[in-house]
């Protein structure tokens, strides 16, 4: 049968895998199960079989792909530079089209999450549930994820202005990706981002026409919806010099727009631009006096964007001693909707990450991705604070 569209994984790129197995021990799902079909090598072999018409695009293949976190740790380890992440998304889109689920997935991951009215209503309901302790009654992965959300009850919600001027001579105009849940649940990260960019000399624009980056749609196999969202964002950010993202997964996806729709959107992670401003002297450094902070490396920051040094530089400039939570950088088990689709496996990975945090003995953990932060908070004791690196640095700036 093979692929059903011309967007299926390239047989040449699949064939770049030499089946050496170097990626296998880096794969979280293989380490959880010990199964070859839960490893990158096994999934690529299955893709090859489907592409060659040997195996069908059936439920077994779909479940094999679904169980992958998409953490892309295999890409870092691969000596053949197999582009596993984009092959996975392309194969998931083929499954969605073959099973006629792409329209449903697109509605859920695209249009629904872009509804400010729905997100606002959901956030108000969530804030009420937090205030009266109802979330502890919600079972399973949904309850665990919701318990990882920052406290929303009684928090003022000041909307971001469309333009924020720099405090000194302007260097450039940057667009801030406000995102979907970031804007509702992580507003403090946006406020820290805008404050630091202003001090570093940037005019910050948050275009009203922007939408979700499209990562969730792409990961779910809703390729058409992901491409639609990319087109909307390219229009919204057409007049800025570059875009700043403060969610690792969003930034990784924005940086792949050229592959997805043929047009690049210049994008940097906020830790990149803040670290550069610190190194150039446009933002200050403070004496090391705030103690140790655990650094959790989000998969889409470390593996997809290959950003490791910058968050640590930002934290050190704030006066912290950065300590890596997990030198092997195993996925925390959040992975967008994966924690809801595979709650038991997600809980196991989250528990392992919590044990690693406990092992280094810190009471503050820095994470640059909202899903990772929620996963950490849902597994760590209440006394451990989880915050974005730029939030911790912004606090140091404000307190100086």
Coordinates of C-alpha atoms in Angstrom, one line a residue:
X1 CA 0.0 0.0 0.0
X2 CA 2.7 2.5 1.0
X3 CA 1.9 6.1 2.0
X4 CA -1.4 7.6 1.0
X5 CA -0.1 11.1 0.2
X6 CA 3.1 12.5 -1.2
X7 CA 4.0 13.9 2.2
X8 CA 5.0 10.5 3.7
X9 CA 8.4 10.0 5.1
X10 CA 11.1 9.9 2.5
X11 CA 12.4 6.4 1.8
X12 CA 15.9 7.9 1.4
X13 CA 15.8 9.6 4.8
X14 CA 14.4 6.4 6.5
X15 CA 17.2 4.5 4.7
X16 CA 19.8 6.7 6.3
X17 CA 19.3 4.7 9.5
X18 CA 22.1 2.1 9.5
X19 CA 20.4 0.1 12.4
X20 CA 23.5 0.5 14.6
X21 CA 21.3 0.9 17.7
X22 CA 23.3 3.8 19.3
X23 CA 20.0 5.6 19.7
X24 CA 18.3 2.8 21.5
X25 CA 19.6 3.4 25.1
X26 CA 18.8 7.1 24.8
X27 CA 15.1 6.4 24.1
X28 CA 12.8 6.8 27.1
X29 CA 10.1 4.4 25.9
X30 CA 12.7 1.7 25.1
X31 CA 14.2 2.2 28.6
X32 CA 10.7 1.9 30.1
X33 CA 9.7 -1.3 28.2
X34 CA 12.9 -2.9 26.7
X35 CA 10.9 -3.5 23.5
X36 CA 12.4 -3.0 20.1
X37 CA 9.2 -1.6 18.7
X38 CA 9.3 1.1 21.4
X39 CA 12.7 2.3 20.1
X40 CA 13.6 4.7 17.3
X41 CA 15.3 1.9 15.4
X42 CA 12.2 -0.2 15.6
X43 CA 9.9 2.6 14.5
X44 CA 12.1 3.5 11.5
X45 CA 12.1 -0.2 10.5
X46 CA 8.3 -0.1 10.7
X47 CA 8.2 3.1 8.6
X48 CA 10.4 1.4 6.0
X49 CA 8.1 -1.6 5.9
X50 CA 5.0 0.6 5.4
X51 CA 6.7 2.7 2.7
X52 CA 7.7 -0.4 0.8
X53 CA 4.1 -1.8 1.0
X54 CA 5.2 -4.7 3.2
X55 CA 3.2 -3.6 6.2
X56 CA -0.1 -1.8 6.4
X57 CA -1.0 1.6 7.7
X58 CA -3.0 0.0 10.5
X59 CA -3.8 0.4 14.2
X60 CA -0.6 -1.5 15.2
X61 CA 1.6 1.0 13.3
X62 CA -0.4 3.9 14.7
X63 CA 0.0 2.8 18.3
X64 CA 3.8 2.3 17.7
X65 CA 4.0 5.9 16.6
X66 CA 1.7 7.2 19.3
X67 CA 3.8 5.7 22.0
X68 CA 6.8 7.8 20.9
X69 CA 7.4 10.9 23.0
X70 CA 8.9 12.8 20.1
X71 CA 11.7 13.9 22.5
X72 CA 14.3 13.6 19.7
X73 CA 17.1 12.4 22.0
X74 CA 17.8 9.8 19.3
X75 CA 18.7 12.6 16.9
X76 CA 21.5 13.9 19.2
X77 CA 22.9 10.4 19.4
X78 CA 22.5 9.3 15.8
X79 CA 25.8 9.1 13.8
X80 CA 23.9 9.1 10.5
X81 CA 22.0 12.3 11.4
X82 CA 18.6 10.7 10.7
X83 CA 15.9 13.5 10.9
X84 CA 13.7 11.3 13.1
X85 CA 11.5 14.1 14.4
X86 CA 10.2 15.1 10.9
X87 CA 9.9 11.5 9.9
X88 CA 7.7 10.8 12.9
X89 CA 5.4 13.8 12.2
X90 CA 5.1 12.8 8.5
X91 CA 4.3 9.2 9.4
X92 CA 1.7 10.3 11.9
X93 CA 0.1 12.5 9.3
X94 CA -0.1 9.5 7.0
X95 CA -1.9 7.5 9.7
X96 CA -4.3 10.4 10.4
X97 CA -5.2 10.7 6.7
X98 CA -5.5 7.0 6.2
X99 CA -7.8 6.7 9.1
X100 CA -9.7 9.9 8.3
X101 CA -8.9 11.4 11.7
X102 CA -7.0 14.5 10.5
X103 CA -10.1 16.7 10.4
X104 CA -11.0 15.8 14.0
X105 CA -7.4 16.2 15.2
X106 CA -7.1 19.6 13.4
X107 CA -10.2 20.9 15.1
X108 CA -9.0 19.8 18.6
X109 CA -5.4 20.8 18.3
X110 CA -5.8 23.9 16.1
X111 CA -9.0 25.8 16.2
X112 CA -10.1 24.8 19.7
X113 CA -6.8 25.7 21.4
X114 CA -6.8 29.0 19.5
X115 CA -10.1 30.1 20.9
X116 CA -9.3 32.8 23.5
X117 CA -12.9 32.5 24.7
X118 CA -12.7 28.8 25.4
X119 CA -9.2 29.1 27.0
X120 CA -10.4 32.0 29.1
X121 CA -13.5 30.1 30.3
X122 CA -11.5 27.0 31.0
X123 CA -8.9 29.0 33.0
X124 CA -11.6 30.6 35.1
X125 CA -13.1 27.2 35.8
X126 CA -9.7 25.8 36.7
X127 CA -9.0 28.8 39.0
X128 CA -12.2 28.1 40.8
X129 CA -11.4 24.4 41.1
X130 CA -7.9 25.2 42.5
X131 CA -9.4 27.6 45.1
X132 CA -11.7 25.0 46.6
X133 CA -9.4 22.0 46.2
X134 CA -11.4 20.1 43.6
X135 CA -8.4 19.1 41.5
X136 CA -7.4 16.5 44.0
X137 CA -10.6 14.6 43.0
X138 CA -9.8 14.5 39.3
X139 CA -8.4 11.0 38.5
X140 CA -5.7 9.8 36.2
X141 CA -3.4 11.7 33.9
X142 CA -5.8 14.6 33.4
X143 CA -5.9 15.3 37.2
X144 CA -2.2 15.0 37.5
X145 CA -1.6 17.4 34.7
X146 CA -4.1 19.9 36.0
X147 CA -2.5 19.8 39.4
X148 CA 0.7 20.9 37.8
X149 CA -0.7 24.2 36.6
X150 CA 0.4 27.3 38.4
X151 CA -2.0 28.8 40.9
X152 CA -4.5 30.9 38.9
X153 CA -6.9 31.7 41.8
X154 CA -7.1 35.4 42.5
X155 CA -4.3 36.3 40.2
X156 CA -4.8 39.6 38.2
X157 CA -4.6 39.1 34.5
X158 CA -3.2 42.2 32.8
X159 CA -3.1 41.8 29.1
X160 CA 0.1 42.3 27.2
X161 CA 0.2 45.5 25.3
X162 CA 0.6 45.3 21.5
X163 CA 3.9 47.2 21.6
X164 CA 6.5 47.7 24.4
X165 CA 9.2 50.3 23.8
X166 CA 12.8 49.7 24.9
X167 CA 14.3 51.6 27.9
X168 CA 17.2 52.8 25.7
X169 CA 18.1 53.2 22.1
X170 CA 16.3 50.5 20.1
X171 CA 18.4 47.7 18.6
X172 CA 15.6 45.9 16.7
X173 CA 11.9 45.1 16.8
X174 CA 11.1 41.6 18.0
X175 CA 7.8 39.7 18.0
X176 CA 6.8 37.8 21.1
X177 CA 5.0 34.5 20.5
X178 CA 2.3 34.7 23.2
X179 CA 1.1 31.2 22.4
X180 CA -2.0 29.5 23.8
X181 CA -1.7 28.2 27.3
X182 CA 1.4 30.3 27.9
X183 CA -0.7 33.4 27.7
X184 CA -3.3 32.1 30.1
X185 CA -1.3 30.1 32.6
X186 CA 2.2 31.4 32.4
X187 CA 1.7 35.2 32.1
X188 CA 4.6 35.8 34.5
X189 CA 7.0 34.3 32.0
X190 CA 5.7 36.7 29.4
X191 CA 6.1 39.7 31.7
X192 CA 9.7 38.7 32.5
X193 CA 10.4 38.2 28.8
X194 CA 9.1 41.6 27.8
X195 CA 10.8 43.4 30.8
X196 CA 14.2 41.9 29.9
X197 CA 13.9 42.5 26.2
X198 CA 13.0 46.1 26.8
X199 CA 16.1 46.6 29.1
X200 CA 18.2 44.9 26.5
X201 CA 17.2 47.5 23.9
X202 CA 14.4 45.8 21.9
X203 CA 11.0 47.0 20.9
X204 CA 8.6 44.1 21.7
X205 CA 5.5 43.6 19.5
X206 CA 2.8 41.0 20.3
X207 CA 0.7 41.0 17.1
X208 CA -3.0 40.4 17.6
X209 CA -3.1 38.2 14.5
X210 CA -0.8 35.5 15.8
X211 CA -2.0 32.0 16.6
X212 CA -0.8 28.8 18.2
X213 CA 2.6 27.8 16.7
X214 CA 1.1 24.6 15.4
X215 CA 3.4 22.2 17.3
X216 CA 0.5 20.3 18.9
X217 CA -1.3 19.9 15.6
X218 CA 1.9 18.6 13.9
X219 CA 2.7 16.2 16.7
X220 CA -0.9 14.8 16.5
X221 CA -0.7 14.2 12.8
X222 CA -2.9 17.1 11.8
X223 CA -0.4 18.4 9.2
X224 CA -2.9 20.5 7.3
X225 CA -3.9 22.4 10.4
X226 CA -0.2 22.9 11.4
X227 CA 0.5 24.3 7.9
X228 CA -2.5 26.6 8.2
X229 CA -1.3 27.9 11.6
X230 CA 2.2 28.5 10.2
X231 CA 0.8 30.6 7.4
X232 CA -1.2 32.7 9.8
X233 CA 1.9 33.4 12.0
X234 CA 4.1 34.2 9.0
X235 CA 1.6 36.9 8.1
X236 CA 1.3 38.2 11.7
X237 CA 5.1 38.5 12.3
X238 CA 6.0 39.8 8.8
X239 CA 7.1 43.2 10.1
X240 CA 9.5 42.1 12.9
X241 CA 13.2 41.5 12.8
X242 CA 12.8 38.1 14.5
X243 CA 10.5 36.2 16.8
X244 CA 11.2 35.4 20.5
X245 CA 9.7 32.2 22.0
X246 CA 9.8 31.4 25.7
X247 CA 8.3 27.9 25.4
X248 CA 10.9 25.4 24.2
X249 CA 8.4 23.3 22.2
X250 CA 7.0 26.3 20.4
X251 CA 10.4 27.7 19.6
X252 CA 11.5 24.4 18.1
X253 CA 8.5 24.3 15.9
X254 CA 8.8 27.9 14.7
X255 CA 12.3 27.2 13.7
X256 CA 11.1 24.5 11.3
X257 CA 8.6 26.6 9.4
X258 CA 10.8 26.6 6.3
X259 CA 10.5 22.8 6.2
X260 CA 6.8 22.8 6.9
X261 CA 5.6 25.6 4.6
X262 CA 8.6 26.6 2.6
X263 CA 9.1 30.0 4.3
X264 CA 11.4 30.6 7.3
X265 CA 10.4 32.6 10.4
X266 CA 13.6 33.9 12.1
X267 CA 13.2 32.7 15.7
X268 CA 15.3 32.6 18.8
X269 CA 14.6 31.1 22.2
X270 CA 14.4 33.8 24.9
X271 CA 17.4 32.3 26.8
X272 CA 19.4 32.9 23.6
X273 CA 18.7 36.6 23.3
X274 CA 18.9 37.2 27.1
X275 CA 22.2 35.3 27.3
X276 CA 23.6 37.3 24.4
X277 CA 22.6 40.6 26.1
X278 CA 24.3 39.5 29.3
X279 CA 27.5 38.6 27.5
X280 CA 27.5 42.0 25.7
X281 CA 26.9 43.9 28.9
X282 CA 23.4 45.2 27.9
X283 CA 22.0 43.2 30.8
X284 CA 23.8 42.9 34.2
X285 CA 25.4 40.0 36.1
X286 CA 24.9 39.6 39.8
X287 CA 27.2 38.0 42.5
X288 CA 26.6 34.4 43.2
X289 CA 24.5 34.6 46.3
X290 CA 21.1 32.9 45.6
X291 CA 22.2 29.3 46.1
X292 CA 21.9 26.2 43.9
X293 CA 19.2 25.8 41.3
X294 CA 18.4 22.6 39.5
X295 CA 18.3 22.9 35.7
X296 CA 15.9 20.6 33.8
X297 CA 16.7 20.5 30.1
X298 CA 13.4 20.4 28.1
X299 CA 13.8 17.9 25.2
X300 CA 12.8 20.5 22.5
X301 CA 15.4 22.9 23.9
X302 CA 18.3 20.5 24.2
X303 CA 17.6 17.9 21.5
X304 CA 15.7 20.0 18.8
X305 CA 17.2 23.4 19.2
X306 CA 20.5 22.2 20.7
X307 CA 20.4 24.9 23.4
X308 CA 22.1 23.9 26.7
X309 CA 24.6 26.7 27.7
X310 CA 22.3 29.7 27.5
X311 CA 19.8 28.8 30.3
X312 CA 22.8 28.1 32.6
X313 CA 24.4 31.4 31.7
X314 CA 21.2 33.3 32.5
X315 CA 20.8 31.6 35.8
X316 CA 24.5 32.2 36.8
X317 CA 24.1 35.9 35.9
X318 CA 21.1 36.0 38.3
X319 CA 23.4 34.8 41.1
X320 CA 22.5 31.1 41.1
X321 CA 24.7 28.0 40.9
X322 CA 23.2 25.9 38.2
X323 CA 23.2 22.2 38.8
X324 CA 22.0 19.8 36.1
X325 CA 19.1 17.6 37.2
X326 CA 19.8 14.7 34.8
X327 CA 23.1 14.7 32.9
X328 CA 21.6 12.1 30.5
X329 CA 18.6 14.4 29.8
X330 CA 15.9 11.8 29.9
X331 CA 12.5 13.1 28.9
X332 CA 10.3 14.1 31.9
X333 CA 7.2 12.4 30.3
X334 CA 5.1 15.4 29.5
X335 CA 5.4 15.7 25.7
X336 CA 2.3 17.7 25.1
X337 CA -0.7 15.5 24.9
X338 CA 1.4 12.3 25.4
X339 CA 0.9 12.5 29.2
X340 CA -2.9 12.2 28.6
X341 CA -2.6 9.4 26.0
X342 CA -0.2 7.3 28.0
X343 CA -0.7 8.3 31.7
X344 CA 1.0 5.3 33.3
X345 CA 4.2 5.7 31.3
X346 CA 4.1 9.5 31.8
X347 CA 3.7 9.1 35.6
X348 CA 6.7 6.7 35.7
X349 CA 9.0 9.1 33.8
X350 CA 7.7 12.0 36.0
X351 CA 8.5 10.1 39.1
X352 CA 12.0 9.3 37.9
X353 CA 12.6 12.9 37.2
X354 CA 11.3 13.9 40.7
X355 CA 13.8 11.4 42.2
X356 CA 16.6 13.0 40.3
X357 CA 15.6 16.4 41.6
X358 CA 15.5 15.0 45.1
X359 CA 19.0 13.5 44.6
X360 CA 20.6 16.9 43.9
X361 CA 18.9 18.5 46.9
X362 CA 17.6 21.8 45.5
X363 CA 14.4 23.6 46.4
X364 CA 14.3 25.6 43.1
X365 CA 14.2 24.0 39.6
X366 CA 14.4 26.0 36.3
X367 CA 12.6 24.7 33.3
X368 CA 12.1 26.5 30.0
X369 CA 9.0 24.7 28.8
X370 CA 5.4 24.8 30.2
X371 CA 4.6 21.1 29.8
X372 CA 7.8 20.2 31.6
X373 CA 7.1 22.6 34.4
X374 CA 3.6 21.2 34.9
X375 CA 5.0 17.6 34.9
X376 CA 7.6 18.5 37.5
X377 CA 5.1 20.3 39.7
X378 CA 2.7 17.4 39.6
X379 CA 5.4 15.0 40.9
X380 CA 7.6 17.2 43.2
X381 CA 6.8 18.2 46.8
X382 CA 4.9 21.5 47.2
X383 CA 8.0 23.1 48.7
X384 CA 10.0 22.9 45.5
X385 CA 9.6 25.9 43.2
X386 CA 9.6 25.5 39.5
X387 CA 10.2 28.6 37.3
X388 CA 11.4 29.6 33.9
X389 CA 15.1 30.7 33.8
X390 CA 14.2 34.2 32.6
X391 CA 11.7 34.6 35.5
X392 CA 14.5 33.9 38.0
X393 CA 16.8 36.4 36.3
X394 CA 14.1 39.0 36.1
X395 CA 13.5 38.7 39.8
X396 CA 17.3 39.4 40.3
X397 CA 17.0 42.5 38.1
X398 CA 14.0 43.9 39.9
X399 CA 15.6 43.3 43.3
X400 CA 18.9 44.9 42.5

